[in-house]
mmCIF file of C-alpha atoms in Angstrom:
data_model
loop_
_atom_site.group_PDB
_atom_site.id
_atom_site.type_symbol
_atom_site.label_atom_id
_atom_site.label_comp_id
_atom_site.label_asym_id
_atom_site.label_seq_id
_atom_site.Cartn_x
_atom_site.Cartn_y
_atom_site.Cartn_z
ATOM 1 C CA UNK A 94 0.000 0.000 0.000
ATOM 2 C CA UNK A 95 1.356 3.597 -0.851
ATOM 3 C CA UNK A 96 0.053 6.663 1.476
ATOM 4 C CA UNK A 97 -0.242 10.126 -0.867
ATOM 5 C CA UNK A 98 1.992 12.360 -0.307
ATOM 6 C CA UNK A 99 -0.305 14.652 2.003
ATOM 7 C CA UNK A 100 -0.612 11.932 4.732
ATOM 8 C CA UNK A 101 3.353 11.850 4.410
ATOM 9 C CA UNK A 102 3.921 14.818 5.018
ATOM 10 C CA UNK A 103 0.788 14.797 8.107
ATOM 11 C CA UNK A 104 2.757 12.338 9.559
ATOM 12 C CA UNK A 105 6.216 14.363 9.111
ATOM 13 C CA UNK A 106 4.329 17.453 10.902
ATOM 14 C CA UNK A 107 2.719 15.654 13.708
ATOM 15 C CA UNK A 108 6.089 14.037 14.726
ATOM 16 C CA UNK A 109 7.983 17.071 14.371
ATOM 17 C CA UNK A 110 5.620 18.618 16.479
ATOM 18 C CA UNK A 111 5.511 16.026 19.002
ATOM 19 C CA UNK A 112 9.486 15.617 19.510
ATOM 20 C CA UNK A 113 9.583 19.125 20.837
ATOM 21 C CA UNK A 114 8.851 20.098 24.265
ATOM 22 C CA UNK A 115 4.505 20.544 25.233
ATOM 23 C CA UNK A 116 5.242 24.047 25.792
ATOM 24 C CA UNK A 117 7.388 24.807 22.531
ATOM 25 C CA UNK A 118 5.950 25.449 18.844
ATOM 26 C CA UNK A 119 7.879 25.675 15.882
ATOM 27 C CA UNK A 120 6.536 27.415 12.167
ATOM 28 C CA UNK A 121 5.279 25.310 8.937
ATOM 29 C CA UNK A 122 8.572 27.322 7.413
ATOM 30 C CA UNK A 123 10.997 25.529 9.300
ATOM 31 C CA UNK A 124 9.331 22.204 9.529
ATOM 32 C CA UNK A 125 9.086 22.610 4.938
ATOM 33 C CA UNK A 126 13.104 23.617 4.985
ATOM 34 C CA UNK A 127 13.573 20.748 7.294
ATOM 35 C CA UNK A 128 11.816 17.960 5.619
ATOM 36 C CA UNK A 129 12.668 19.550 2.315
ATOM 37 C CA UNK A 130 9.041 20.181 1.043
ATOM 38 C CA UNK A 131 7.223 23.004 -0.499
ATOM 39 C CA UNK A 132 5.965 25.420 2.076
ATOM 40 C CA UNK A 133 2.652 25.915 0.402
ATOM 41 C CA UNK A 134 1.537 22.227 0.221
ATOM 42 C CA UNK A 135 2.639 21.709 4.165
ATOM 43 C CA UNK A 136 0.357 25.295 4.539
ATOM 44 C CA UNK A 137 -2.511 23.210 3.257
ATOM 45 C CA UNK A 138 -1.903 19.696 5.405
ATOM 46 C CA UNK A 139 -1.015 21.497 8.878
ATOM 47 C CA UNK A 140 -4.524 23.361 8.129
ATOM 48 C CA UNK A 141 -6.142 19.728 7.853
ATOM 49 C CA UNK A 142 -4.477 18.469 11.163
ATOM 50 C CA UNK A 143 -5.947 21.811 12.282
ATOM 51 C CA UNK A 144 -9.394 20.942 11.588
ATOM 52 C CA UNK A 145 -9.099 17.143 12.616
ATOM 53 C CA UNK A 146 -7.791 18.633 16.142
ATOM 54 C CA UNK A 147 -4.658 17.470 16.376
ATOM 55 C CA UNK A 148 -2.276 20.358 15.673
ATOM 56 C CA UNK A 149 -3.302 24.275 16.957
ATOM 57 C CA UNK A 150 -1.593 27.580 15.109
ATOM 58 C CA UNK A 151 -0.569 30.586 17.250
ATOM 59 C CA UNK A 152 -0.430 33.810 15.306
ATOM 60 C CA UNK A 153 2.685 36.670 15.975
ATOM 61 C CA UNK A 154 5.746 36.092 17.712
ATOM 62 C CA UNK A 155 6.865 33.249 19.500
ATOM 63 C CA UNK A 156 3.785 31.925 17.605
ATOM 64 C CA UNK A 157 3.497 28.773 15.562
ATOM 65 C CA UNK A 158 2.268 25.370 15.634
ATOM 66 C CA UNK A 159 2.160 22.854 18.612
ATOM 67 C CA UNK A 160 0.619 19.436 19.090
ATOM 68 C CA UNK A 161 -2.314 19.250 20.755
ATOM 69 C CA UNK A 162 -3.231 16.847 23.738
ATOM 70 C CA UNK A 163 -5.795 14.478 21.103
ATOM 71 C CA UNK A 164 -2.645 14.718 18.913
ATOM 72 C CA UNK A 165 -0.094 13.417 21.277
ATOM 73 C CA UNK A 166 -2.542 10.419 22.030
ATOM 74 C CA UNK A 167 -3.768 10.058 18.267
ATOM 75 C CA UNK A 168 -3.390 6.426 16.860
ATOM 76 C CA UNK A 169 -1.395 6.464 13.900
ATOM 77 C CA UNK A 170 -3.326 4.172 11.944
ATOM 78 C CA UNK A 171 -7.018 6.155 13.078
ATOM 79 C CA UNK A 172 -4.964 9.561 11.550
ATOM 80 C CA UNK A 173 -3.948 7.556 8.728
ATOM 81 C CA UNK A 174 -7.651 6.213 7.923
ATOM 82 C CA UNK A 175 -8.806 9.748 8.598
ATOM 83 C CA UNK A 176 -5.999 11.244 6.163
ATOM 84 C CA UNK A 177 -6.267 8.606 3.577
ATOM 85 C CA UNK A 178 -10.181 8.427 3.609
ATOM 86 C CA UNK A 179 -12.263 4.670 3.215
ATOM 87 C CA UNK A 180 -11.449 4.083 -0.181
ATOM 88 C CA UNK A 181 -10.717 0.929 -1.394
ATOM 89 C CA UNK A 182 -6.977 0.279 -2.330
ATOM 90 C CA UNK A 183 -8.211 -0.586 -5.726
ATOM 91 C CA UNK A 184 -10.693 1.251 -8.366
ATOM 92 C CA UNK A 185 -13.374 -1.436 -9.546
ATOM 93 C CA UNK A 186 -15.916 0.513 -9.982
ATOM 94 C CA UNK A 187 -14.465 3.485 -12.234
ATOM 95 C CA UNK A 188 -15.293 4.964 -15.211
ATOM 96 C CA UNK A 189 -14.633 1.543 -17.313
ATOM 97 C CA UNK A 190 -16.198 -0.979 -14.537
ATOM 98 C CA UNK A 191 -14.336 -4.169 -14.105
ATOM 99 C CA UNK A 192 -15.544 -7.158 -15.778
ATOM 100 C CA UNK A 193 -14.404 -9.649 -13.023
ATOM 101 C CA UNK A 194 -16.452 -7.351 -10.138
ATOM 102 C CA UNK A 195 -19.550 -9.500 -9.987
ATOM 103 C CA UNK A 196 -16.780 -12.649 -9.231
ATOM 104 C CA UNK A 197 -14.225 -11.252 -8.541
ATOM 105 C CA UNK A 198 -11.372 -12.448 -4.751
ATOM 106 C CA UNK A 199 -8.929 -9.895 -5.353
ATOM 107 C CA UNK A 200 -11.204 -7.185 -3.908
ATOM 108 C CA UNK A 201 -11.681 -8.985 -0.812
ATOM 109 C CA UNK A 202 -8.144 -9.516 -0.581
ATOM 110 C CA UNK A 203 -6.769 -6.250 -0.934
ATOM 111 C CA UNK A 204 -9.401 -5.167 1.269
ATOM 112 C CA UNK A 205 -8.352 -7.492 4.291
ATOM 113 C CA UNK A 206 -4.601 -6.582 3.443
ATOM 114 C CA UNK A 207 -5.302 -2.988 3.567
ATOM 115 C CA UNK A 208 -6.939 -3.329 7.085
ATOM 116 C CA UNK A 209 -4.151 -5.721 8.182
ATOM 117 C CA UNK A 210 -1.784 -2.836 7.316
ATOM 118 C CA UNK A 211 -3.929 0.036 9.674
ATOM 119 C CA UNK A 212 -4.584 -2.100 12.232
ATOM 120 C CA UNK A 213 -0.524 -2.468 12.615
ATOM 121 C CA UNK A 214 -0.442 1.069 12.757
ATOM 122 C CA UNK A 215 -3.306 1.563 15.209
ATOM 123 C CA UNK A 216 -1.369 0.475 18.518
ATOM 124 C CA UNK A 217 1.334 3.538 17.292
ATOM 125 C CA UNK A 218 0.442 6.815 19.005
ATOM 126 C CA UNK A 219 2.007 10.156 17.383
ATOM 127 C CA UNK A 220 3.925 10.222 20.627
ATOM 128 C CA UNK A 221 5.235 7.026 20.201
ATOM 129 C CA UNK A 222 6.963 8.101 16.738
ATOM 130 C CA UNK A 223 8.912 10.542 18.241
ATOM 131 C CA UNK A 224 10.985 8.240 20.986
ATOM 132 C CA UNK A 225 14.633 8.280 20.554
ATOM 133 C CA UNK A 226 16.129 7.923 18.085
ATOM 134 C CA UNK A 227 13.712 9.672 16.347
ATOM 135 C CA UNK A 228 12.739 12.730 18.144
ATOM 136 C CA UNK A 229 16.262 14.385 18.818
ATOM 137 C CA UNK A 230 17.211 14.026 15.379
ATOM 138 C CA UNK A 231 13.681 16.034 14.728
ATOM 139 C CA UNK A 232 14.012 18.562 17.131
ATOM 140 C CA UNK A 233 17.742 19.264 15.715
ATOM 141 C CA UNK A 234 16.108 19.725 12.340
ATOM 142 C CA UNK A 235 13.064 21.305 13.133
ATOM 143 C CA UNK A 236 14.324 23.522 15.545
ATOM 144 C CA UNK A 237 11.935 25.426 18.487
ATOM 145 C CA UNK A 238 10.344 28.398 19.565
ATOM 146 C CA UNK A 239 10.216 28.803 23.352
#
């Protein structure tokens, strides 16, 4: 299973965030110089955290963006689902519907698989993704505001 590239960079954001200190924030500038992504497209997935409750912005200085509480306790694989949406990992009933649909066991299959793979993930809390070794190397990256 591949994740798009939004829930990437979710995930990126959400463990930056939680490696620093509860009190700390750091800026959706430094977090796109650190992972090396385009400032406008992490604008537009920090706003989604936003609105799912996991992240909150402060405005002027020694503003930015910190983790909230939910986020810190946030199962990885719920985020993901919520990020990646219900879809199914395959697209059988497009445009051009497949002709094996009515009969077809690959659906099924993928669909178990792609469960299998979230429900690996749900144990994983956002905190948990920023234990050592992890989180100093983020918070040396992403840098804090006190």
């Amino acid at each position: 299973m591949r994740l798009t590239k939004s829930t990437d960079l979710a995930l990126r954001i959400v463990m930056s965030l939680a490696a620093i200190a509860e009190e700390s924030t750091t800026t959706i500038r430094k977090i796109a110089e650190a992972m090396e992504v385009p400032y406008s497209h992490l604008t537009k997935v920090a706003a989604q955290l936003q609105h799912l409750g996991l992240v909150e912005s402060r405005r002027g200085r020694g503003g930015g963006l910190s983790l909230t509480a939910r986020g810190r306790r946030a199962s990885v694989g719920g985020l993901v689902r919520a990020l990646e949406g219900e879809g199914d990992v395959v697209d059988c009933e497009g445009a051009t519907p497949c002709p094996l649909n009515a009969a077809c066991r690959l659906r099924g299959a993928l669909r178990r698989a792609q469960e299998a793979f979230y429900a690996s993930l749900d144990p994983l809390t956002v905190d948990d993704l920023a234990q050592a070794p992890t989180g100093p190397v983020l918070v040396a990256l992403v840098g804090v505001n006190s």
